[in-house]
Amino acid sequence: MIAWIITAEIAFWIVILVGLICRYGLKMPKLSIFFFALTPVIDLLLVILTTMDLKAGTPASTSHGIAAIYIGVSIAYGKTMITWADQKFQQWFLKSGYKNEPLTGMKKGMYEMKLLSQHIVAFLIGAGLLYAMSLFVGSNSDTTSLFQVMKVWGIVLAIDAAISISYVIFPKK
């Protein structure tokens, strides 16, 4: 399972890199969109592999939970990660693009709240997948490890929320 997650992560970044090379190096923007559109396909394949692993009788484990986290994060943050990679590609290889000004005040707070909302979406997707996995496995298998992953992720989300909200309550000067 862990090998599949690592493979999915590597494939995600390779597809983005190939998309950026097509966009800027080969001047083929439509082909780059095709490669960027492959990122959800990678997530779908990971869902299928995880489901097949559980269906084959593998006991639900933390690695199955990590797969759900990966999928949730990839879907919720996918566009943001592609935009970040695009900006870095322009800066590093094309020596162009713009540098982001450090955010302060309420702009920083609103940015942090946007990231928090993405984290909440990722959590909901991942938690939904974890719940679906536990239903899929049924009562014949121990699914406590899936719910442990959800608990830990819930704590991480609560900490993220506290930090993000602090930027709104106490704006950075």
mmCIF file of N, CA and C in Angstrom, residues 2 11 29 50 53 128 148 167-168 173:
data_model
loop_
_atom_site.group_PDB
_atom_site.id
_atom_site.type_symbol
_atom_site.label_atom_id
_atom_site.label_comp_id
_atom_site.label_asym_id
_atom_site.label_seq_id
_atom_site.Cartn_x
_atom_site.Cartn_y
_atom_site.Cartn_z
ATOM 1 N N ILE A 2 1.830 1.303 0.887
ATOM 2 C CA ILE A 2 2.687 2.489 0.954
ATOM 3 C C ILE A 2 3.402 2.708 -0.375
ATOM 4 N N ALA A 11 4.105 9.955 -9.524
ATOM 5 C CA ALA A 11 3.396 10.106 -10.802
ATOM 6 C C ALA A 11 2.721 11.471 -10.884
ATOM 7 N N PRO A 29 0.286 24.385 -25.232
ATOM 8 C CA PRO A 29 -0.557 24.562 -24.045
ATOM 9 C C PRO A 29 -1.716 23.560 -23.949
ATOM 10 N N THR A 50 -6.573 0.734 -3.759
ATOM 11 C CA THR A 50 -6.879 0.590 -2.344
ATOM 12 C C THR A 50 -8.094 -0.311 -2.152
ATOM 13 N N ASP A 53 -7.204 -3.878 -2.858
ATOM 14 C CA ASP A 53 -6.413 -4.428 -1.764
ATOM 15 C C ASP A 53 -7.317 -4.873 -0.618
ATOM 16 N N GLY A 128 -14.663 10.785 4.199
ATOM 17 C CA GLY A 128 -15.683 10.057 3.446
ATOM 18 C C GLY A 128 -15.130 8.769 2.858
ATOM 19 N N GLN A 148 -8.522 5.545 13.580
ATOM 20 C CA GLN A 148 -7.384 6.190 14.249
ATOM 21 C C GLN A 148 -6.771 7.241 13.334
ATOM 22 N N TYR A 167 -4.546 34.183 12.566
ATOM 23 C CA TYR A 167 -4.099 35.204 11.618
ATOM 24 C C TYR A 167 -5.196 36.223 11.326
ATOM 25 N N VAL A 168 -6.452 35.842 11.543
ATOM 26 C CA VAL A 168 -7.559 36.777 11.360
ATOM 27 C C VAL A 168 -7.745 37.603 12.615
ATOM 28 N N LYS A 173 1.617 41.952 11.133
ATOM 29 C CA LYS A 173 1.929 43.311 10.679
ATOM 30 C C LYS A 173 3.121 43.324 9.770
#
